[in-house]
Short mmCIF file of C-alpha atoms in Angstrom, two decimals:
data_model
loop_
_atom_site.label_atom_id
_atom_site.label_comp_id
_atom_site.label_asym_id
_atom_site.label_seq_id
_atom_site.Cartn_x
_atom_site.Cartn_y
_atom_site.Cartn_z
CA MET A 28 -57.85 -84.44 -55.50
CA SER A 29 -58.70 -82.22 -58.69
CA ALA A 30 -62.29 -80.38 -58.30
CA ALA A 31 -62.90 -82.42 -61.63
CA SER A 32 -63.12 -85.60 -59.58
CA VAL A 33 -65.65 -84.44 -57.35
CA PRO A 34 -69.24 -85.91 -58.50
CA LYS A 35 -71.06 -83.33 -59.72
CA LYS A 36 -74.06 -84.19 -56.50
CA LYS A 37 -71.33 -83.37 -54.03
CA ARG A 38 -70.11 -80.02 -55.60
CA ALA A 39 -73.52 -78.85 -56.61
CA LEU A 40 -74.55 -79.56 -52.57
CA ALA A 41 -71.23 -77.50 -51.85
CA THR A 42 -71.95 -74.62 -53.68
CA VAL A 43 -74.99 -74.82 -52.08
CA LEU A 44 -74.05 -74.61 -48.45
CA ALA A 45 -71.28 -72.30 -49.69
CA ALA A 46 -74.03 -69.87 -50.70
CA ALA A 47 -75.69 -70.10 -47.76
CA LEU A 48 -73.14 -69.70 -45.44
CA GLY A 49 -72.12 -66.40 -47.64
CA LEU A 50 -68.98 -68.14 -48.58
CA LEU A 51 -69.04 -67.10 -52.39
CA PRO A 52 -69.24 -63.77 -54.61
CA ALA A 53 -72.28 -62.57 -55.71
CA ALA A 54 -72.79 -63.40 -58.98
CA ALA A 55 -72.33 -60.57 -61.83
CA GLY A 56 -75.50 -58.63 -62.13
CA THR A 57 -76.96 -60.11 -58.53
CA PRO A 58 -77.62 -56.83 -56.64
CA ALA A 59 -76.09 -56.35 -53.37
CA ALA A 60 -78.20 -56.27 -50.34
CA ALA A 61 -80.31 -53.24 -50.23
CA ALA A 62 -79.33 -50.46 -47.32
CA PRO A 63 -82.36 -49.94 -45.35
CA ALA A 64 -84.72 -47.59 -46.10
CA LEU A 65 -84.25 -44.24 -44.21
CA ARG A 66 -86.77 -41.23 -43.08
CA GLU A 67 -85.86 -37.46 -42.55
CA VAL A 68 -87.48 -36.72 -39.40
CA MET A 69 -86.73 -33.40 -37.12
CA PHE A 70 -84.67 -33.71 -33.24
CA VAL A 71 -85.66 -31.41 -30.71
CA GLY A 72 -83.33 -31.31 -27.75
CA ASN A 73 -85.47 -30.95 -24.46
CA ASN A 74 -82.14 -29.55 -22.66
CA TRP A 75 -83.77 -29.63 -19.01
CA GLU A 76 -85.86 -32.68 -19.43
CA GLY A 77 -83.08 -35.02 -20.79
CA THR A 78 -84.75 -35.87 -23.58
CA VAL A 79 -85.42 -35.45 -27.72
CA ASP A 80 -88.60 -35.28 -29.22
CA VAL A 81 -88.81 -36.85 -32.87
CA ILE A 82 -91.02 -34.83 -35.25
CA ALA A 83 -91.84 -34.85 -38.58
CA SER A 84 -89.55 -32.42 -40.80
CA ARG A 85 -92.03 -30.73 -42.76
CA GLY A 86 -95.65 -30.59 -42.89
CA ASP A 87 -97.52 -30.87 -40.09
CA PHE A 88 -94.53 -31.56 -37.82
CA ALA A 89 -96.37 -34.08 -36.09
CA LYS A 90 -94.97 -36.26 -33.48
CA ILE A 91 -93.12 -39.50 -33.64
CA GLY A 92 -91.50 -40.78 -30.98
CA ARG A 93 -89.48 -39.47 -27.92
CA LEU A 94 -85.87 -40.79 -26.64
CA ASP A 95 -84.53 -40.58 -23.33
CA VAL A 96 -80.70 -39.44 -24.04
CA VAL A 97 -79.32 -39.76 -20.10
CA PRO A 98 -80.40 -43.26 -19.04
CA ASP A 99 -77.11 -43.71 -17.35
CA LYS A 100 -78.15 -40.69 -15.14
CA SER A 101 -77.79 -41.92 -11.87
CA ASP A 102 -74.35 -43.34 -12.72
CA ARG A 103 -73.27 -39.83 -14.27
CA LEU A 104 -74.32 -38.32 -10.97
CA TRP A 105 -72.58 -40.52 -8.68
CA GLU A 106 -69.76 -39.88 -10.73
CA ILE A 107 -70.42 -36.25 -10.13
CA TYR A 108 -70.49 -36.61 -6.53
CA LEU A 109 -67.80 -38.44 -5.81
CA ASN A 110 -65.19 -35.82 -7.45
CA PRO A 111 -65.54 -32.29 -6.08
CA ILE A 112 -64.03 -30.48 -9.17
CA LYS A 113 -66.46 -32.04 -10.77
CA LEU A 114 -69.32 -30.84 -8.48
CA ALA A 115 -68.32 -27.56 -8.67
CA TYR A 116 -68.64 -27.16 -12.18
CA TYR A 117 -71.82 -29.38 -12.17
CA LEU A 118 -73.71 -26.88 -10.24
CA GLY A 119 -72.33 -23.95 -11.92
CA VAL A 120 -73.53 -24.86 -15.20
CA GLN A 121 -76.76 -25.55 -12.60
CA LEU A 122 -76.62 -21.94 -11.79
CA GLY A 123 -75.10 -20.46 -14.71
CA PRO A 124 -76.29 -21.55 -18.63
CA GLY A 125 -79.12 -23.87 -17.20
CA GLU A 126 -81.07 -21.43 -15.06
CA GLY A 127 -81.45 -23.31 -12.27
CA HIS A 128 -81.61 -26.36 -14.12
CA ASP A 129 -79.42 -29.42 -15.42
CA GLN A 130 -78.41 -28.91 -18.88
CA LEU A 131 -78.64 -32.74 -20.52
CA VAL A 132 -78.89 -32.36 -24.37
CA ASP A 133 -77.44 -29.36 -26.27
CA ASP A 134 -77.24 -30.65 -29.64
CA MET A 135 -77.70 -33.73 -32.06
CA TYR A 136 -77.00 -35.52 -34.91
CA THR A 137 -78.06 -39.13 -36.39
CA THR A 138 -75.26 -41.57 -37.44
CA PRO A 139 -75.41 -41.82 -41.65
CA ASP A 140 -77.67 -44.82 -41.59
CA GLY A 141 -79.95 -43.57 -38.89
CA SER A 142 -79.50 -46.28 -36.25
CA ALA A 143 -77.93 -44.02 -33.67
CA LEU A 144 -78.29 -40.59 -32.27
CA VAL A 145 -75.34 -38.68 -31.27
CA VAL A 146 -75.57 -36.49 -28.19
CA SER A 147 -73.80 -33.51 -26.48
CA ARG A 148 -74.70 -33.58 -22.74
CA PRO A 149 -73.76 -29.98 -20.88
CA SER A 150 -73.90 -31.03 -17.45
CA PHE A 151 -72.09 -34.79 -17.69
CA ALA A 152 -69.35 -32.92 -19.62
CA ASP A 153 -69.89 -35.78 -22.68
CA VAL A 154 -70.74 -36.77 -25.61
CA VAL A 155 -72.75 -40.16 -26.79
CA SER A 156 -74.29 -42.64 -29.06
CA ILE A 157 -77.87 -43.63 -28.25
CA ASP A 158 -78.81 -46.44 -30.38
CA LEU A 159 -82.07 -45.52 -31.85
CA ALA A 160 -83.68 -48.96 -31.90
CA THR A 161 -82.69 -49.94 -28.25
CA GLY A 162 -82.13 -46.55 -26.29
CA ALA A 163 -78.84 -47.37 -25.02
CA ILE A 164 -75.90 -46.07 -24.73
CA ARG A 165 -73.33 -47.38 -27.78
CA TRP A 166 -70.25 -45.55 -26.96
CA ARG A 167 -69.51 -42.22 -24.90
CA PHE A 168 -66.80 -39.79 -25.08
CA PRO A 169 -66.19 -37.37 -21.76
CA VAL A 170 -65.15 -34.12 -23.06
CA SER A 171 -61.98 -32.33 -21.84
CA GLY A 172 -62.57 -29.93 -19.22
CA TYR A 173 -66.09 -29.77 -17.40
CA ARG A 174 -68.93 -28.62 -20.23
CA SER A 175 -69.89 -29.98 -23.60
CA ASP A 176 -71.67 -27.44 -26.32
CA HIS A 177 -72.46 -27.07 -29.80
CA MET A 178 -71.65 -29.68 -32.12
CA ALA A 179 -71.46 -29.60 -36.16
CA VAL A 180 -71.64 -32.68 -38.41
CA SER A 181 -69.58 -32.72 -41.61
CA PRO A 182 -70.86 -32.66 -44.62
CA ASP A 183 -70.10 -36.47 -45.53
CA GLY A 184 -72.08 -37.67 -42.31
CA THR A 185 -68.53 -39.20 -40.82
CA ALA A 186 -67.23 -36.89 -38.05
CA VAL A 187 -68.58 -34.77 -35.50
CA ALA A 188 -67.10 -31.79 -34.17
CA VAL A 189 -67.85 -30.67 -30.27
CA SER A 190 -67.29 -27.71 -28.23
CA ALA A 191 -65.70 -28.05 -24.98
CA SER A 192 -66.66 -24.47 -23.39
CA THR A 193 -64.43 -24.94 -20.13
CA SER A 194 -61.26 -26.15 -21.84
CA ASN A 195 -61.31 -23.92 -25.06
CA THR A 196 -60.74 -26.87 -26.98
CA VAL A 197 -62.82 -28.52 -30.12
CA HIS A 198 -62.90 -32.05 -30.15
CA VAL A 199 -63.88 -34.10 -33.93
CA LEU A 200 -64.58 -37.48 -33.48
CA ASP A 201 -65.20 -40.17 -35.68
CA ILE A 202 -69.58 -39.96 -35.60
CA VAL A 203 -69.89 -43.80 -35.54
CA THR A 204 -67.11 -45.33 -33.27
CA GLY A 205 -66.58 -42.28 -30.76
CA ARG A 206 -62.69 -42.33 -31.66
CA GLN A 207 -61.36 -38.59 -31.57
CA LEU A 208 -60.05 -37.80 -34.79
CA GLY A 209 -58.10 -34.54 -33.71
CA SER A 210 -58.98 -31.58 -31.57
CA PHE A 211 -57.74 -27.94 -31.75
CA ALA A 212 -57.64 -24.81 -29.56
CA ALA A 213 -60.17 -22.16 -29.71
CA GLY A 214 -61.31 -18.54 -28.10
CA ASP A 215 -62.50 -18.63 -25.00
CA LYS A 216 -65.95 -20.71 -24.32
CA PRO A 217 -66.17 -22.16 -27.74
CA HIS A 218 -69.74 -22.51 -28.95
CA GLU A 219 -70.70 -22.83 -32.50
CA ASN A 220 -69.04 -24.80 -34.95
CA ILE A 221 -69.65 -24.59 -38.86
CA TYR A 222 -67.94 -26.91 -41.99
CA THR A 223 -67.25 -25.10 -44.82
CA ASP A 224 -65.74 -25.60 -48.59
CA GLY A 225 -67.09 -29.05 -48.85
CA GLY A 226 -65.88 -29.99 -45.07
CA ARG A 227 -62.16 -29.14 -45.94
CA THR A 228 -62.43 -26.47 -42.82
CA LEU A 229 -64.52 -25.91 -40.01
CA TRP A 230 -65.05 -22.65 -38.13
CA ASN A 231 -65.16 -22.34 -34.25
CA MET A 232 -66.73 -19.13 -33.02
CA SER A 233 -65.53 -18.35 -28.92
CA ILE A 234 -68.16 -16.46 -26.73
CA GLY A 235 -66.55 -15.56 -23.98
CA GLU A 236 -67.59 -15.70 -20.75
CA VAL A 237 -71.65 -15.30 -20.87
CA ASN A 238 -71.86 -16.35 -17.36
CA THR A 239 -70.80 -13.41 -15.07
CA SER A 240 -73.03 -10.32 -14.40
CA LEU A 241 -70.07 -7.84 -15.83
CA ASP A 242 -72.47 -7.07 -18.48
CA ASP A 243 -72.10 -3.38 -18.55
CA PRO A 244 -70.01 -2.50 -21.47
CA ALA A 245 -67.02 -0.98 -19.82
CA SER A 246 -67.01 -4.19 -18.48
CA ASP A 247 -66.58 -5.87 -22.24
CA TRP A 248 -62.63 -6.18 -21.39
CA THR A 249 -63.44 -9.34 -18.84
CA LYS A 250 -65.45 -11.74 -20.92
CA GLY A 251 -61.74 -12.89 -22.38
CA ASP A 252 -60.58 -13.57 -26.00
CA ARG A 253 -63.61 -13.81 -28.49
CA HIS A 254 -62.69 -14.84 -31.97
CA ILE A 255 -63.19 -16.96 -35.11
CA THR A 256 -60.79 -20.05 -35.54
CA VAL A 257 -60.61 -21.81 -38.67
CA VAL A 258 -59.31 -25.01 -39.23
CA ASP A 259 -57.89 -27.17 -41.89
CA THR A 260 -60.01 -30.55 -41.25
CA LYS A 261 -57.17 -32.93 -42.05
CA THR A 262 -54.44 -31.57 -39.97
CA PHE A 263 -56.58 -29.84 -37.43
CA ARG A 264 -54.24 -26.72 -37.74
CA THR A 265 -55.28 -23.27 -37.89
CA VAL A 266 -55.36 -21.67 -41.08
CA ARG A 267 -57.57 -18.49 -40.00
CA THR A 268 -58.14 -16.43 -36.96
CA ILE A 269 -60.77 -13.42 -36.96
CA ASP A 270 -61.50 -11.42 -34.37
CA MET A 271 -64.77 -9.44 -35.06
CA ARG A 272 -63.39 -6.07 -32.79
CA PRO A 273 -61.15 -4.28 -34.79
CA ARG A 274 -63.90 -5.23 -37.94
CA LEU A 275 -66.71 -3.72 -36.09
CA ASP A 276 -64.58 -0.74 -34.87
CA ALA A 277 -64.20 -0.20 -38.51
CA PHE A 278 -67.72 -0.13 -39.58
CA GLY A 279 -68.22 2.45 -37.03
CA ARG A 280 -69.55 -0.10 -34.09
CA SER A 281 -67.30 -0.37 -31.34
CA ASP A 282 -70.47 -0.45 -28.89
CA LEU A 283 -71.60 -4.03 -30.39
CA SER A 284 -70.01 -6.97 -28.56
CA ASP A 285 -67.41 -8.96 -30.80
CA ALA A 286 -68.59 -12.40 -29.52
CA VAL A 287 -69.86 -13.96 -32.50
CA ARG A 288 -73.12 -16.28 -31.80
CA PRO A 289 -75.46 -18.28 -34.16
CA ALA A 290 -74.20 -18.30 -37.36
CA VAL A 291 -74.63 -18.43 -41.14
CA PHE A 292 -72.97 -18.95 -44.64
CA THR A 293 -74.90 -17.94 -47.44
CA PRO A 294 -75.04 -20.93 -50.16
CA ASP A 295 -71.95 -19.79 -52.23
CA GLU A 296 -70.08 -19.51 -48.50
CA SER A 297 -69.32 -15.81 -49.49
CA LYS A 298 -70.78 -13.63 -47.03
CA LEU A 299 -71.45 -14.67 -43.31
CA TYR A 300 -74.42 -13.31 -41.19
CA PHE A 301 -74.08 -13.65 -37.48
CA GLN A 302 -76.01 -12.70 -34.06
CA VAL A 303 -73.37 -11.29 -31.25
CA SER A 304 -74.22 -10.77 -27.61
CA PHE A 305 -76.34 -8.11 -25.96
CA PHE A 306 -77.47 -7.19 -29.57
CA ALA A 307 -81.13 -7.13 -30.94
CA GLY A 308 -80.05 -7.60 -34.69
CA LEU A 309 -77.58 -8.80 -36.78
CA VAL A 310 -74.19 -8.76 -38.84
CA GLU A 311 -73.09 -9.17 -42.47
CA TYR A 312 -69.27 -10.04 -42.98
CA ASP A 313 -67.65 -10.60 -45.99
CA VAL A 314 -65.38 -13.19 -46.25
CA ALA A 315 -63.21 -12.37 -49.40
CA SER A 316 -62.69 -8.81 -48.47
CA ASP A 317 -62.20 -9.80 -44.90
CA ARG A 318 -64.91 -6.69 -43.47
CA VAL A 319 -68.21 -6.43 -41.90
CA THR A 320 -70.32 -4.74 -44.60
CA ARG A 321 -73.82 -4.33 -43.03
CA VAL A 322 -75.56 -4.25 -39.83
CA ARG A 323 -79.16 -4.56 -39.22
CA GLU A 324 -80.85 -3.55 -35.92
CA LEU A 325 -84.32 -5.27 -35.29
CA PRO A 326 -87.49 -4.44 -33.44
CA LYS A 327 -86.68 -4.28 -29.69
CA ASN A 328 -90.12 -5.53 -27.67
CA PRO A 329 -90.86 -2.69 -25.28
CA ALA A 330 -91.83 -5.10 -22.67
CA THR A 331 -88.38 -6.64 -22.45
CA ASN A 332 -86.19 -5.76 -19.55
CA PRO A 333 -83.66 -3.13 -20.46
CA ASP A 334 -81.49 -4.54 -17.57
CA ARG A 335 -78.94 -6.60 -19.35
CA THR A 336 -77.61 -9.06 -16.51
CA THR A 337 -81.47 -10.45 -16.82
CA TRP A 338 -80.67 -11.66 -20.03
CA VAL A 339 -80.45 -15.42 -21.03
CA ASN A 340 -76.34 -15.90 -21.52
CA ASP A 341 -75.76 -12.83 -22.62
CA SER A 342 -77.92 -12.92 -25.14
CA ARG A 343 -80.73 -10.87 -26.76
CA HIS A 344 -81.23 -12.27 -30.37
CA HIS A 345 -79.89 -16.39 -30.48
CA GLY A 346 -81.04 -18.11 -33.45
CA LEU A 347 -80.50 -17.67 -37.18
CA SER A 348 -81.25 -19.58 -40.51
CA ILE A 349 -81.33 -19.19 -44.07
CA SER A 350 -83.58 -20.15 -46.90
CA PRO A 351 -81.96 -22.96 -49.28
CA ASP A 352 -81.88 -20.25 -52.11
CA GLY A 353 -79.96 -17.74 -49.57
CA SER A 354 -82.85 -14.98 -50.35
CA ARG A 355 -84.09 -14.82 -46.51
CA LEU A 356 -82.49 -15.02 -43.09
CA CYS A 357 -84.79 -16.45 -39.87
CA VAL A 358 -83.94 -14.20 -36.94
CA ALA A 359 -85.19 -15.51 -33.41
CA GLY A 360 -85.39 -12.70 -31.39
CA THR A 361 -84.99 -14.39 -27.67
CA MET A 362 -85.25 -12.01 -25.02
CA ASP A 363 -87.87 -9.65 -27.32
CA ASP A 364 -90.13 -13.09 -27.56
CA TYR A 365 -90.66 -12.63 -31.72
CA VAL A 366 -89.39 -14.67 -35.01
CA THR A 367 -88.90 -12.50 -38.64
CA ILE A 368 -88.12 -13.11 -41.80
CA VAL A 369 -85.37 -10.83 -43.15
CA ASP A 370 -85.17 -10.12 -46.74
CA ARG A 371 -81.79 -10.20 -47.08
CA ALA A 372 -80.98 -8.06 -50.15
CA THR A 373 -82.67 -5.05 -48.08
CA LEU A 374 -81.92 -6.51 -44.55
CA ASN A 375 -85.44 -5.05 -43.84
CA PRO A 376 -87.67 -7.62 -41.29
CA GLY A 377 -90.79 -9.08 -41.98
CA GLU A 378 -93.97 -9.52 -40.07
CA LEU A 379 -92.78 -10.20 -36.13
CA VAL A 380 -94.51 -13.17 -35.12
CA PRO A 381 -95.15 -13.86 -31.28
CA ALA A 382 -92.92 -16.45 -29.96
CA SER A 383 -92.00 -17.11 -26.16
CA LYS A 384 -88.07 -17.09 -25.52
CA PRO A 385 -87.44 -18.81 -29.03
CA TYR A 386 -83.56 -19.97 -28.73
CA TRP A 387 -82.76 -21.57 -31.91
CA ALA A 388 -84.01 -21.23 -35.66
CA THR A 389 -83.13 -24.09 -38.46
CA VAL A 390 -84.68 -24.91 -42.09
CA SER A 391 -87.65 -27.72 -42.29
CA GLY A 392 -86.55 -30.71 -44.90
CA ASP A 393 -88.40 -29.42 -47.69
CA GLY A 394 -87.00 -25.82 -47.50
CA ARG A 395 -89.66 -23.99 -46.87
CA SER A 396 -90.08 -23.14 -43.51
CA CYS A 397 -87.86 -21.58 -40.78
CA VAL A 398 -88.05 -24.15 -37.58
CA ILE A 399 -87.85 -22.35 -33.98
CA SER A 400 -87.74 -23.74 -30.28
CA GLU A 401 -89.95 -22.05 -28.19
CA SER A 402 -88.09 -22.18 -25.04
CA GLY A 403 -90.43 -20.69 -22.72
CA ALA A 404 -93.73 -22.36 -24.02
CA ASP A 405 -92.24 -25.91 -24.61
CA ARG A 406 -92.90 -26.17 -28.53
CA VAL A 407 -91.46 -25.64 -32.18
CA THR A 408 -93.20 -23.24 -34.38
CA ALA A 409 -92.31 -23.16 -38.04
CA ILE A 410 -92.62 -19.43 -39.93
CA ASP A 411 -92.78 -19.87 -43.81
CA PHE A 412 -90.09 -18.72 -45.73
CA ALA A 413 -91.85 -16.96 -48.31
CA THR A 414 -95.02 -15.59 -46.06
CA GLY A 415 -93.58 -15.08 -42.93
CA ARG A 416 -96.27 -16.01 -41.22
CA LYS A 417 -96.64 -18.96 -38.63
CA VAL A 418 -97.46 -22.44 -40.26
CA ALA A 419 -97.57 -24.48 -37.84
CA SER A 420 -96.82 -25.66 -33.83
CA VAL A 421 -96.11 -28.75 -31.90
CA GLY A 422 -95.50 -29.12 -28.37
CA VAL A 423 -92.12 -30.58 -26.92
CA GLY A 424 -90.65 -31.31 -23.44
CA ASP A 425 -88.96 -29.01 -21.45
CA HIS A 426 -87.12 -26.03 -22.74
CA PRO A 427 -86.04 -27.03 -26.31
CA GLN A 428 -83.14 -25.59 -27.39
CA ARG A 429 -81.11 -27.30 -30.27
CA VAL A 430 -83.32 -28.71 -33.31
CA ARG A 431 -81.82 -30.38 -36.24
CA ILE A 432 -82.58 -32.63 -39.05
CA GLY A 433 -81.69 -36.23 -39.34
CA HIS A 434 -82.72 -39.58 -40.43
CA VAL A 435 -84.30 -42.89 -38.41
CA ALA A 436 -85.27 -46.03 -40.43
CA ALA A 437 -88.61 -45.96 -42.16
CA ASP A 438 -90.25 -47.84 -39.42
CA TRP A 439 -88.50 -46.50 -36.45
CA VAL A 440 -90.47 -46.59 -33.03
CA ALA A 441 -89.11 -45.27 -29.90
CA PRO A 442 -87.70 -47.97 -27.87
#
């Protein structure tokens, strides 16, 4: 029977039913369903507690809610206790980088739609996706080896890279599904990850063995193979390897460790600024000329114990961010209990703002402030890039470390 032979009333009824069931295409000019409204927030990982505080990303940085990111803690612990090798590494993480505590949340990023938070959990050697509406785990990816560490999200928000520190591997995952997109070998103890060139390349910094007491410069050779690995994110093949040892030596600083810690690029990615183990200061590296161009020593706190074996995981300064215009650097003086804004043109520090074991530095949502985690005081503090002065502090959970910008639904409340 032809459509023309169907009575008009029946055709009209069929059309209404098809539209109701979503079987008809939208009419020309009819807008598609709007994407849910999102709110920019800041996530603070409370490493020893296994929670993430969600706070405002600017202004007063007020607390919005808190997430439990280890809802499967009992399951993971049983799994560990029943495996002698896993148990040995688990206890090693506690006694070493955990300073006697579990490391339950290291790094975190939200999915592009703001519906889930992806978290690396060092003690459980995995990455999980936590549904922000329900608090349930959407997917779990066990990393190779026995500890997960720092992550980075691609500029388009679709992929997340995670360092598997005991297997010298970096996994790159689909942020929505948890499916591995690829992986690559890095140096000993891969740590920081940074996407560059619009996401076409990924830089990984390996820091070597930081949990031993062989911290005298004469024992530096025991720390392992430390270098930067640069890979193509399409093929995951290494396109460049950078060992800072000969570059620091050429600059006349053979006394400095070549373990690159937190690092930031200038907005045009022409220069890389980074911290190294045991050093109160920062290093400037010119990417095009492939050489260290400046080294700046920053003030030392006379109250800091000079015994390097007492410094947390070989850190002295650990936390670095850069203002959006590239004119100022924010330096967390971890073992020296201060944070300071450094003029990038001169590398001169500004006011030393007291802070309790600041462990990370990032940039506020409006770009006006550097936000640090004070792991010794269980709070985050914002320092104004322009004035170098503290503008806000807010209490968070036990031992905050990584702080990241992300998004949640505009009407989000903690599950």
